[in-house]
Amino acid sequence: MNINIAEVARTEEESIRDFMNTLGRQLDSSDPKIDETVRRAAFLVRQNYVKIKTYNTRTDTTVFTVRDASMANVNLTFNPISLSCSCGNHDFCRHTLAAIFSLYQYIDSLSTWLEQFRSNAQAKQLSLLTEDRTPETWLNFVQGIYKRNLYTQTNLNPYLLDSIFSDMIDQIYSQMPLEREWKPIYLVFMQVSLLSHTWKHFSQSKTEAAQSFYHNFIEDELEQLEDMLRDAKSNSRLFALDPFYNTLKDVAHYFLLNQHGFVENRIELYLLLWNHLFTSTKDREQELARLQTAHSYSDDLSIEQIKAIFLVMLDKTDELEAQMESMKVDDVLSWIELARTAGLNNQEAVRKQIIERIIPLLPEFINESLAPHFRMSFIKRFDEERQGVELSEAQEETLFAAYGKYGLQPFSNFLIRKKRYEEWAALHQLYPTSLAFLEICGLKTILEEKPASLLPLYHSLVQVEIMQKTRQNYKTAVRLMKKMKSAAKKSGKNEFWNDYVATVRKNYKRMRALQEEIEKGNLML
């Protein structure tokens, strides 16, 4: 016979309400295990996995079936309510909670009850945050915020992540300690912990657009973290902060070895902490010992390269020679971090050695190991990293050949530095860009030093605009011709320029709009 669960709920409404009130008082909402059990029970109800099997009005008993990983039977007796489950769990399990939740939703709002239950947890956490200031309290606070906002977002649109993360950061900042000495470590601790929780969401979407967005998002967060670390480094350190520093070391160690994806950024975050915050020899020796005994770690991580970084930090650079000899393309990112660490530890000779060994590997690394949308940011980063290292001209040629079209700006700067102005113009003809980008790459310098070399480049830009065949493009073409006119005048090529303008007018005499724009431009010298 069909049993109407709504009728059962209305019949037993008083005892169900009393039991739910008791549940709200008894269950510790700040306990992660209990919070997870409640969340899973609510999920079973919302997915309609809870069914009423029998209801005996004479004995006031009901049997539910709950479809979970395996089928479970829940026996519920009213007046007073008692629950038992076939799963064998003597405490409240997700099946027994799902059974009572399935009845409660017919007499009141389950969502409201769950919201109240979680707000109790938040209130308790906030109370603990001020009354019981420990690393564990801080970790639980971050975990609670993450679970409420992001944990259940399994198919998150990448572009919503930024907004959700900002909301979580705002919630964290609202509980910042008032004491000046505590603020810097609180910000660093919370930023690293929240990023660690969030990291798994970066692998949910594998599309090129999503991965590019995540990469930019992580870079922005790491820049903010670096600013926080500078503040923390310059601040006085209290003895009371030691447990928080020690816990942060553990969080960073777990993050590097056990998270997956974006390994370059994981290493960067890890080393930001070890280069700015954990600078004592004792701390670094202990971390190196942990790395040497690590047996389980993410398959995208080269643990040997991380050990090498600590050898540099500890000034044990003699042990790096053999590793440098066997440097491989796959290790380039780790070695760049190693070069950066050497620079931060004032070991310029080691830094120079590493940069020189990396350069021959760059052509293969950039063109075969890096996705196209990451190449420009990598080249910008590497070029910044190698600044101050004196390279031979042959090494610089190899470097810029490896950069290709993704390294136009650094190669342009190099050509200007070497006064190779014709090659600068030829480079930008080979890889056409925009006038704005040309100015970033040193166009004004070329105009001052060798204006004649710009004439072919300007001509190619003018031709591109004319071929678009719209009045707006014709106006742009004339603006470019005015700049070309200035270059011709500076180089004393007045006659050439007048012939050039006449030739353009002749070649495109049927383009009335272009003729009008040229006429208005007053281009003749």
Short mmCIF file of C-alpha atoms in Angstrom, two decimals:
data_model
loop_
_atom_site.label_atom_id
_atom_site.label_comp_id
_atom_site.label_asym_id
_atom_site.label_seq_id
_atom_site.Cartn_x
_atom_site.Cartn_y
_atom_site.Cartn_z
CA MET A 1 0.00 0.00 0.00
CA ASN A 2 1.17 3.58 -0.73
CA ILE A 3 2.14 5.57 2.37
CA ASN A 4 1.91 9.35 2.21
CA ILE A 5 5.02 10.70 3.96
CA ALA A 6 3.45 14.16 4.27
CA GLU A 7 0.54 12.69 6.28
CA VAL A 8 2.97 10.84 8.57
CA ALA A 9 4.87 14.10 9.13
CA ARG A 10 1.69 16.04 9.98
CA THR A 11 0.46 13.28 12.29
CA GLU A 12 3.74 13.22 14.25
CA GLU A 13 4.47 16.95 13.91
CA GLU A 14 4.88 17.72 17.62
CA SER A 15 7.41 14.96 18.31
CA ILE A 16 9.33 15.75 15.06
CA ARG A 17 9.63 19.45 16.01
CA ASP A 18 10.78 18.58 19.54
CA PHE A 19 13.36 16.17 18.18
CA MET A 20 14.72 18.68 15.65
CA ASN A 21 15.06 21.28 18.41
CA THR A 22 16.95 18.73 20.51
CA LEU A 23 19.18 17.91 17.54
CA GLY A 24 20.03 21.57 17.07
CA ARG A 25 21.17 21.77 20.71
CA GLN A 26 22.97 18.41 20.90
CA LEU A 27 24.93 18.36 17.65
CA ASP A 28 28.17 20.33 17.77
CA SER A 29 27.92 22.34 14.57
CA SER A 30 31.56 23.43 14.83
CA ASP A 31 32.77 19.81 14.60
CA PRO A 32 33.82 19.18 10.96
CA LYS A 33 32.71 15.51 11.13
CA ILE A 34 29.24 16.40 12.37
CA ASP A 35 28.95 19.23 9.85
CA GLU A 36 29.86 16.80 7.07
CA THR A 37 27.30 14.23 8.31
CA VAL A 38 24.54 16.87 8.35
CA ARG A 39 25.52 18.08 4.90
CA ARG A 40 25.41 14.56 3.45
CA ALA A 41 22.08 13.83 5.10
CA ALA A 42 20.60 16.98 3.55
CA PHE A 43 22.03 15.91 0.18
CA LEU A 44 20.30 12.50 0.41
CA VAL A 45 16.97 14.22 1.11
CA ARG A 46 17.31 16.73 -1.72
CA GLN A 47 18.19 13.97 -4.17
CA ASN A 48 15.00 12.12 -3.09
CA TYR A 49 17.04 9.10 -1.96
CA VAL A 50 14.95 8.64 1.21
CA LYS A 51 11.75 6.57 0.91
CA ILE A 52 9.21 5.57 3.55
CA LYS A 53 8.73 1.81 3.55
CA THR A 54 6.23 1.11 6.35
CA TYR A 55 4.29 3.08 8.95
CA ASN A 56 2.54 1.33 11.84
CA THR A 57 0.07 3.62 13.61
CA ARG A 58 -0.51 1.07 16.38
CA THR A 59 3.16 0.89 17.43
CA ASP A 60 4.09 4.38 16.19
CA THR A 61 7.02 3.05 14.17
CA THR A 62 8.24 3.85 10.68
CA VAL A 63 10.84 2.18 8.46
CA PHE A 64 12.76 4.17 5.82
CA THR A 65 15.04 3.00 3.05
CA VAL A 66 17.95 5.29 2.21
CA ARG A 67 19.77 4.85 -1.08
CA ASP A 68 23.43 5.61 -0.42
CA ALA A 69 26.65 3.85 -1.51
CA SER A 70 24.78 0.81 -0.17
CA MET A 71 21.10 0.59 0.78
CA ALA A 72 20.36 1.37 4.45
CA ASN A 73 17.20 0.76 6.51
CA VAL A 74 16.30 3.24 9.27
CA ASN A 75 13.82 2.33 12.05
CA LEU A 76 12.13 5.33 13.63
CA THR A 77 9.88 5.16 16.72
CA PHE A 78 7.80 8.18 17.76
CA ASN A 79 6.81 9.46 21.19
CA PRO A 80 9.58 9.76 22.13
CA ILE A 81 11.62 9.53 18.93
CA SER A 82 14.37 6.93 18.76
CA LEU A 83 16.36 5.98 15.66
CA SER A 84 18.44 3.01 14.58
CA CYS A 85 20.16 2.22 11.30
CA SER A 86 21.24 -0.97 9.57
CA CYS A 87 24.64 0.62 8.79
CA GLY A 88 25.68 -0.23 12.37
CA ASN A 89 26.66 3.28 13.44
CA HIS A 90 25.53 3.79 17.04
CA ASP A 91 25.81 7.58 16.86
CA PHE A 92 23.76 9.75 14.55
CA CYS A 93 24.66 8.71 11.01
CA ARG A 94 23.70 10.44 7.76
CA HIS A 95 20.94 7.86 7.17
CA THR A 96 19.11 8.48 10.47
CA LEU A 97 19.45 12.24 10.03
CA ALA A 98 18.19 11.96 6.45
CA ALA A 99 15.12 10.06 7.68
CA ILE A 100 14.13 12.72 10.22
CA PHE A 101 15.00 15.52 7.75
CA SER A 102 12.72 13.95 5.13
CA LEU A 103 9.79 14.19 7.59
CA TYR A 104 10.67 17.68 8.84
CA GLN A 105 10.65 19.21 5.36
CA TYR A 106 6.88 18.61 5.18
CA ILE A 107 6.13 20.63 8.30
CA ASP A 108 8.78 23.37 8.14
CA SER A 109 11.70 24.66 6.09
CA LEU A 110 14.69 22.31 6.21
CA SER A 111 16.84 24.98 4.55
CA THR A 112 16.09 27.43 7.37
CA TRP A 113 16.97 24.80 10.02
CA LEU A 114 20.27 24.02 8.22
CA GLU A 115 21.09 27.71 7.91
CA GLN A 116 20.48 28.22 11.64
CA PHE A 117 22.57 25.13 12.43
CA ARG A 118 25.51 26.48 10.41
CA SER A 119 25.18 29.99 11.80
CA ASN A 120 25.58 28.47 15.27
CA ALA A 121 28.82 26.90 14.06
CA GLN A 122 30.01 30.22 12.68
CA ALA A 123 29.16 32.04 15.91
CA LYS A 124 31.04 29.44 17.92
CA GLN A 125 34.04 29.64 15.59
CA LEU A 126 34.12 33.44 15.84
CA SER A 127 33.97 33.17 19.61
CA LEU A 128 36.85 30.70 19.63
CA LEU A 129 38.81 32.91 17.25
CA THR A 130 39.03 35.63 19.88
CA GLU A 131 38.89 33.58 23.10
CA ASP A 132 41.04 30.59 22.09
CA ARG A 133 43.67 31.93 19.68
CA THR A 134 45.44 28.80 18.42
CA PRO A 135 46.58 27.59 14.96
CA GLU A 136 43.91 24.89 15.09
CA THR A 137 41.18 27.49 15.67
CA TRP A 138 42.41 29.52 12.71
CA LEU A 139 42.55 26.44 10.47
CA ASN A 140 39.01 25.44 11.47
CA PHE A 141 37.79 28.97 10.81
CA VAL A 142 39.20 28.95 7.27
CA GLN A 143 37.84 25.47 6.64
CA GLY A 144 34.39 26.55 7.82
CA ILE A 145 34.35 29.55 5.46
CA TYR A 146 35.56 27.39 2.58
CA LYS A 147 32.89 24.74 3.20
CA ARG A 148 30.09 27.27 3.37
CA ASN A 149 31.10 29.09 0.20
CA LEU A 150 33.03 26.84 -2.17
CA TYR A 151 33.25 23.22 -1.03
CA THR A 152 30.11 22.04 -2.80
CA GLN A 153 30.80 23.94 -6.04
CA THR A 154 31.86 20.95 -8.13
CA ASN A 155 31.08 22.45 -11.56
CA LEU A 156 31.96 26.05 -10.91
CA ASN A 157 32.13 28.54 -13.75
CA PRO A 158 35.80 29.69 -13.63
CA TYR A 159 34.81 33.35 -13.80
CA LEU A 160 32.76 33.08 -10.59
CA LEU A 161 35.74 31.82 -8.62
CA ASP A 162 37.28 35.28 -8.29
CA SER A 163 34.08 36.69 -6.79
CA ILE A 164 33.59 33.77 -4.36
CA PHE A 165 37.24 33.92 -3.27
CA SER A 166 36.95 37.67 -2.64
CA ASP A 167 33.84 37.10 -0.52
CA MET A 168 35.68 34.48 1.54
CA ILE A 169 38.64 36.85 2.02
CA ASP A 170 36.26 39.59 3.19
CA GLN A 171 34.78 37.20 5.78
CA ILE A 172 38.30 36.36 6.97
CA TYR A 173 39.38 40.01 7.14
CA SER A 174 36.32 40.91 9.19
CA GLN A 175 37.75 38.82 12.08
CA MET A 176 41.31 40.15 11.91
CA PRO A 177 42.98 40.57 15.32
CA LEU A 178 43.14 44.12 16.59
CA GLU A 179 46.74 43.87 17.81
CA ARG A 180 49.25 45.28 15.32
CA GLU A 181 51.75 42.45 15.93
CA TRP A 182 49.18 39.77 15.03
CA LYS A 183 47.78 41.25 11.82
CA PRO A 184 50.61 40.37 9.36
CA ILE A 185 50.84 36.67 10.35
CA TYR A 186 47.02 36.40 10.40
CA LEU A 187 46.81 37.66 6.80
CA VAL A 188 49.59 35.36 5.55
CA PHE A 189 48.26 32.34 7.46
CA MET A 190 44.72 32.79 6.17
CA GLN A 191 45.77 33.56 2.57
CA VAL A 192 47.91 30.41 2.32
CA SER A 193 45.32 28.20 4.02
CA LEU A 194 42.46 29.43 1.84
CA LEU A 195 44.50 29.04 -1.36
CA SER A 196 45.35 25.48 -0.32
CA HIS A 197 41.64 24.66 0.14
CA THR A 198 40.73 26.35 -3.15
CA TRP A 199 43.48 24.69 -5.23
CA LYS A 200 41.54 21.57 -6.23
CA HIS A 201 38.95 23.74 -8.01
CA PHE A 202 41.59 24.93 -10.49
CA SER A 203 41.61 21.50 -12.14
CA GLN A 204 37.83 21.20 -12.62
CA SER A 205 37.83 22.84 -16.05
CA LYS A 206 40.54 21.90 -18.55
CA THR A 207 39.61 24.36 -21.30
CA GLU A 208 42.33 26.73 -22.47
CA ALA A 209 40.29 29.79 -21.45
CA ALA A 210 39.65 28.44 -17.95
CA GLN A 211 43.27 27.43 -17.39
CA SER A 212 44.45 30.86 -18.54
CA PHE A 213 41.97 32.54 -16.17
CA TYR A 214 43.08 30.36 -13.25
CA HIS A 215 46.74 31.08 -14.03
CA ASN A 216 46.13 34.86 -13.94
CA PHE A 217 44.05 34.53 -10.78
CA ILE A 218 46.81 32.61 -8.99
CA GLU A 219 49.45 35.11 -10.14
CA ASP A 220 47.39 37.98 -8.70
CA GLU A 221 46.96 36.19 -5.37
CA LEU A 222 50.68 35.41 -5.15
CA GLU A 223 51.53 39.08 -5.74
CA GLN A 224 49.27 40.00 -2.82
CA LEU A 225 50.84 37.28 -0.69
CA GLU A 226 54.32 38.62 -1.44
CA ASP A 227 53.25 42.08 -0.23
CA MET A 228 51.84 40.52 2.96
CA LEU A 229 55.10 38.63 3.54
CA ARG A 230 57.14 41.81 3.24
CA ASP A 231 54.97 43.36 5.96
CA ALA A 232 55.26 40.25 8.14
CA LYS A 233 59.04 40.16 7.66
CA SER A 234 59.45 43.78 8.77
CA ASN A 235 57.21 43.32 11.80
CA SER A 236 58.46 42.30 15.25
CA ARG A 237 57.85 38.63 16.07
CA LEU A 238 56.32 37.63 19.41
CA PHE A 239 57.03 34.31 21.13
CA ALA A 240 53.27 33.70 21.09
CA LEU A 241 53.42 33.55 17.27
CA ASP A 242 55.79 30.54 17.17
CA PRO A 243 53.03 27.88 17.04
CA PHE A 244 51.41 29.73 14.12
CA TYR A 245 54.70 29.86 12.21
CA ASN A 246 55.24 26.14 12.83
CA THR A 247 51.74 25.27 11.64
CA LEU A 248 52.21 27.47 8.57
CA LYS A 249 55.35 25.46 7.72
CA ASP A 250 53.25 22.29 7.85
CA VAL A 251 50.52 23.83 5.67
CA ALA A 252 53.09 24.95 3.09
CA HIS A 253 54.82 21.54 3.10
CA TYR A 254 51.53 19.70 2.58
CA PHE A 255 50.44 22.19 -0.08
CA LEU A 256 53.59 21.73 -2.17
CA LEU A 257 53.78 17.94 -1.94
CA ASN A 258 50.12 16.93 -2.00
CA GLN A 259 48.20 19.40 -4.16
CA HIS A 260 48.11 18.90 -7.92
CA GLY A 261 48.39 21.15 -10.96
CA PHE A 262 49.99 24.55 -11.58
CA VAL A 263 53.25 23.20 -10.14
CA GLU A 264 55.16 26.38 -11.03
CA ASN A 265 52.80 28.44 -8.87
CA ARG A 266 52.86 25.89 -6.05
CA ILE A 267 56.64 26.12 -5.93
CA GLU A 268 56.46 29.91 -6.10
CA LEU A 269 54.08 30.12 -3.13
CA TYR A 270 56.16 27.66 -1.12
CA LEU A 271 59.39 29.55 -1.78
CA LEU A 272 57.82 32.93 -1.03
CA LEU A 273 57.34 31.66 2.52
CA TRP A 274 60.81 30.16 2.79
CA ASN A 275 62.56 33.19 1.29
CA HIS A 276 60.70 35.82 3.32
CA LEU A 277 59.35 34.26 6.51
CA PHE A 278 61.31 31.13 7.45
CA THR A 279 64.87 32.36 7.11
CA SER A 280 66.68 30.73 10.03
CA THR A 281 69.25 28.03 9.26
CA LYS A 282 67.64 25.67 11.77
CA ASP A 283 64.20 25.92 10.11
CA ARG A 284 65.66 25.34 6.66
CA GLU A 285 67.75 22.35 7.77
CA GLN A 286 64.65 20.79 9.33
CA GLU A 287 62.64 21.32 6.14
CA LEU A 288 65.43 19.82 4.01
CA ALA A 289 65.44 16.78 6.31
CA ARG A 290 61.65 16.44 5.83
CA LEU A 291 62.04 16.61 2.06
CA GLN A 292 64.77 13.98 2.10
CA THR A 293 62.48 11.55 3.91
CA ALA A 294 59.37 12.36 1.84
CA HIS A 295 58.14 9.25 0.00
CA SER A 296 54.69 10.35 -1.15
CA TYR A 297 54.25 13.49 -3.25
CA SER A 298 52.48 14.75 -6.37
CA ASP A 299 53.80 13.26 -9.61
CA ASP A 300 54.17 16.72 -11.21
CA LEU A 301 56.74 17.78 -8.60
CA SER A 302 60.52 17.26 -8.86
CA ILE A 303 61.46 16.75 -5.22
CA GLU A 304 65.18 16.78 -6.11
CA GLN A 305 64.87 20.34 -7.41
CA ILE A 306 63.21 21.47 -4.19
CA LYS A 307 66.04 19.90 -2.20
CA ALA A 308 68.52 21.74 -4.43
CA ILE A 309 66.83 25.03 -3.57
CA PHE A 310 67.42 24.37 0.12
CA LEU A 311 71.07 23.56 -0.59
CA VAL A 312 71.36 27.07 -2.04
CA MET A 313 69.57 28.58 0.97
CA LEU A 314 71.99 26.75 3.28
CA ASP A 315 75.03 27.77 1.20
CA LYS A 316 75.85 24.17 0.27
CA THR A 317 76.31 25.04 -3.39
CA ASP A 318 79.13 22.57 -4.03
CA GLU A 319 76.55 19.79 -3.98
CA LEU A 320 74.68 21.46 -6.88
CA GLU A 321 77.37 20.91 -9.51
CA ALA A 322 76.33 17.35 -10.37
CA GLN A 323 72.66 18.34 -10.59
CA MET A 324 73.46 21.24 -12.92
CA GLU A 325 75.29 18.87 -15.24
CA SER A 326 72.14 16.74 -15.58
CA MET A 327 69.66 19.62 -15.95
CA LYS A 328 66.69 18.63 -18.18
CA VAL A 329 64.01 20.54 -20.04
CA ASP A 330 61.34 19.34 -17.60
CA ASP A 331 63.28 20.92 -14.72
CA VAL A 332 63.47 24.46 -16.15
CA LEU A 333 60.75 25.95 -13.91
CA SER A 334 62.31 24.54 -10.76
CA TRP A 335 65.76 25.81 -11.75
CA ILE A 336 64.36 29.30 -12.35
CA GLU A 337 63.06 29.29 -8.78
CA LEU A 338 66.49 28.09 -7.72
CA ALA A 339 68.12 31.03 -9.54
CA ARG A 340 65.70 33.39 -7.83
CA THR A 341 66.52 31.90 -4.43
CA ALA A 342 70.24 32.26 -5.15
CA GLY A 343 69.68 35.95 -5.92
CA LEU A 344 67.71 36.50 -2.72
CA ASN A 345 70.54 34.84 -0.78
CA ASN A 346 73.20 37.03 -2.49
CA GLN A 347 74.79 34.11 -4.33
CA GLU A 348 75.23 35.83 -7.68
CA ALA A 349 77.83 33.38 -9.03
CA VAL A 350 75.44 30.46 -8.54
CA ARG A 351 72.60 32.47 -10.05
CA LYS A 352 74.69 33.25 -13.14
CA GLN A 353 75.65 29.58 -13.54
CA ILE A 354 72.02 28.48 -13.40
CA ILE A 355 70.80 31.12 -15.88
CA GLU A 356 73.56 30.18 -18.33
CA ARG A 357 72.62 26.49 -18.09
CA ILE A 358 68.92 27.21 -18.58
CA ILE A 359 69.33 29.28 -21.78
CA PRO A 360 70.23 26.36 -24.14
CA LEU A 361 67.13 24.48 -22.93
CA LEU A 362 64.71 27.36 -23.55
CA PRO A 363 63.92 26.75 -27.27
CA GLU A 364 62.60 23.26 -26.57
CA PHE A 365 60.95 24.24 -23.29
CA ILE A 366 59.06 27.26 -24.69
CA ASN A 367 57.95 25.64 -27.95
CA GLU A 368 57.18 22.12 -26.73
CA SER A 369 56.52 22.19 -22.99
CA LEU A 370 54.60 25.46 -22.59
CA ALA A 371 51.05 26.03 -23.83
CA PRO A 372 50.93 29.09 -26.15
CA HIS A 373 48.85 31.18 -23.74
CA PHE A 374 51.51 30.79 -21.01
CA ARG A 375 54.54 31.63 -23.17
CA MET A 376 54.42 35.42 -22.99
CA SER A 377 54.04 35.51 -19.18
CA PHE A 378 56.84 32.95 -18.77
CA ILE A 379 59.19 34.95 -21.02
CA LYS A 380 58.41 38.16 -19.16
CA ARG A 381 59.13 36.44 -15.86
CA PHE A 382 62.36 34.79 -17.02
CA ASP A 383 63.63 37.99 -18.60
CA GLU A 384 63.08 39.82 -15.32
CA GLU A 385 64.82 37.01 -13.46
CA ARG A 386 67.94 37.06 -15.63
CA GLN A 387 68.43 40.84 -15.33
CA GLY A 388 71.82 41.66 -13.84
CA VAL A 389 73.43 38.51 -15.22
CA GLU A 390 76.09 39.44 -17.77
CA LEU A 391 75.61 37.28 -20.88
CA SER A 392 77.75 36.99 -23.97
CA GLU A 393 76.30 38.24 -27.24
CA ALA A 394 75.99 34.63 -28.46
CA GLN A 395 74.02 33.70 -25.34
CA GLU A 396 71.72 36.68 -25.80
CA GLU A 397 71.14 35.73 -29.44
CA THR A 398 70.20 32.18 -28.34
CA LEU A 399 67.93 33.62 -25.67
CA PHE A 400 66.01 35.94 -27.99
CA ALA A 401 65.75 33.33 -30.73
CA ALA A 402 64.08 31.07 -28.14
CA TYR A 403 61.70 33.87 -27.15
CA GLY A 404 60.47 34.25 -30.76
CA LYS A 405 57.40 36.41 -31.22
CA TYR A 406 56.55 36.10 -27.52
CA GLY A 407 59.67 38.05 -26.56
CA LEU A 408 59.39 41.09 -28.82
CA GLN A 409 59.72 43.59 -26.01
CA PRO A 410 62.92 42.24 -24.38
CA PHE A 411 64.51 41.60 -27.80
CA SER A 412 63.59 45.15 -28.88
CA ASN A 413 65.24 46.55 -25.76
CA PHE A 414 68.34 44.47 -26.49
CA LEU A 415 68.56 45.74 -30.09
CA ILE A 416 68.20 49.35 -28.94
CA ARG A 417 70.88 48.81 -26.32
CA LYS A 418 73.20 47.48 -29.03
CA LYS A 419 72.18 50.34 -31.42
CA ARG A 420 70.95 47.84 -34.02
CA TYR A 421 68.12 50.05 -35.18
CA GLU A 422 67.57 48.56 -38.65
CA GLU A 423 67.20 45.12 -37.08
CA TRP A 424 64.68 46.58 -34.61
CA ALA A 425 62.54 47.82 -37.52
CA ALA A 426 62.93 44.52 -39.40
CA LEU A 427 61.88 42.57 -36.28
CA HIS A 428 58.63 44.51 -36.03
CA GLN A 429 57.93 44.09 -39.72
CA LEU A 430 58.38 40.36 -39.27
CA TYR A 431 56.00 40.32 -36.29
CA PRO A 432 53.43 43.11 -36.91
CA THR A 433 51.73 44.48 -33.80
CA SER A 434 50.20 47.87 -33.06
CA LEU A 435 51.47 51.42 -32.78
CA ALA A 436 50.88 51.34 -29.00
CA PHE A 437 53.03 48.22 -28.61
CA LEU A 438 55.73 49.72 -30.84
CA GLU A 439 55.93 52.68 -28.49
CA ILE A 440 56.32 50.32 -25.52
CA CYS A 441 59.17 48.63 -27.40
CA GLY A 442 61.10 51.89 -27.93
CA LEU A 443 59.69 53.48 -31.08
CA LYS A 444 60.53 57.00 -29.87
CA THR A 445 64.18 56.07 -29.39
CA ILE A 446 64.42 54.77 -32.96
CA LEU A 447 62.71 57.93 -34.21
CA GLU A 448 65.38 60.02 -32.50
CA GLU A 449 68.39 57.87 -33.38
CA LYS A 450 67.62 56.39 -36.82
CA PRO A 451 64.34 57.74 -38.24
CA ALA A 452 65.04 56.46 -41.78
CA SER A 453 64.91 52.84 -40.54
CA LEU A 454 61.26 53.34 -39.58
CA LEU A 455 60.01 54.23 -43.06
CA PRO A 456 59.53 50.60 -44.29
CA LEU A 457 57.84 49.69 -40.98
CA TYR A 458 55.43 52.63 -41.16
CA HIS A 459 54.70 51.77 -44.79
CA SER A 460 53.69 48.20 -43.88
CA LEU A 461 51.40 49.51 -41.11
CA VAL A 462 49.80 52.00 -43.52
CA GLN A 463 49.15 49.23 -46.05
CA VAL A 464 47.43 47.08 -43.45
CA GLU A 465 45.03 49.92 -42.56
CA ILE A 466 44.28 50.82 -46.19
CA MET A 467 43.40 47.23 -47.04
CA GLN A 468 40.66 47.23 -44.38
CA LYS A 469 38.74 49.60 -46.69
CA THR A 470 36.74 51.55 -44.12
CA ARG A 471 36.86 55.29 -43.46
CA GLN A 472 37.95 54.72 -39.87
CA ASN A 473 40.92 52.66 -41.09
CA TYR A 474 41.72 55.34 -43.68
CA LYS A 475 41.88 57.89 -40.84
CA THR A 476 44.25 55.60 -38.95
CA ALA A 477 46.36 55.17 -42.09
CA VAL A 478 46.67 58.96 -42.44
CA ARG A 479 47.67 59.30 -38.77
CA LEU A 480 50.41 56.74 -39.40
CA MET A 481 51.46 58.61 -42.54
CA LYS A 482 51.84 61.77 -40.45
CA LYS A 483 54.25 59.90 -38.17
CA MET A 484 56.02 58.59 -41.28
CA LYS A 485 56.21 62.16 -42.56
CA SER A 486 57.94 63.19 -39.32
CA ALA A 487 60.48 60.34 -39.71
CA ALA A 488 61.13 61.30 -43.35
CA LYS A 489 61.62 64.96 -42.41
CA LYS A 490 64.05 64.08 -39.58
CA SER A 491 66.09 61.91 -41.95
CA GLY A 492 66.16 64.57 -44.69
CA LYS A 493 64.08 62.58 -47.17
CA ASN A 494 61.61 65.30 -48.16
CA GLU A 495 61.65 64.46 -51.87
CA PHE A 496 61.20 60.76 -51.18
CA TRP A 497 58.26 61.55 -48.94
CA ASN A 498 56.43 63.73 -51.47
CA ASP A 499 56.91 61.00 -54.11
CA TYR A 500 55.60 58.44 -51.65
CA VAL A 501 52.39 60.42 -50.95
CA ALA A 502 51.85 60.94 -54.71
CA THR A 503 52.33 57.21 -55.33
CA VAL A 504 49.81 56.26 -52.64
CA ARG A 505 47.25 58.67 -54.12
CA LYS A 506 47.87 57.29 -57.59
CA ASN A 507 47.67 53.62 -56.55
CA TYR A 508 44.42 54.12 -54.68
CA LYS A 509 42.80 56.82 -56.80
CA ARG A 510 39.46 54.96 -56.87
CA MET A 511 39.19 55.00 -53.07
CA ARG A 512 37.40 58.32 -52.69
CA ALA A 513 37.22 58.24 -48.88
CA LEU A 514 40.97 57.60 -48.64
CA GLN A 515 41.69 60.46 -51.06
CA GLU A 516 39.58 62.78 -48.92
CA GLU A 517 41.41 61.81 -45.73
CA ILE A 518 44.82 62.28 -47.40
CA GLU A 519 43.72 65.69 -48.62
CA LYS A 520 42.59 66.70 -45.15
CA GLY A 521 45.83 65.37 -43.66
CA ASN A 522 48.04 67.96 -45.38
CA LEU A 523 50.80 65.38 -45.80
CA MET A 524 53.12 67.04 -48.32
CA LEU A 525 56.46 68.49 -47.23
#
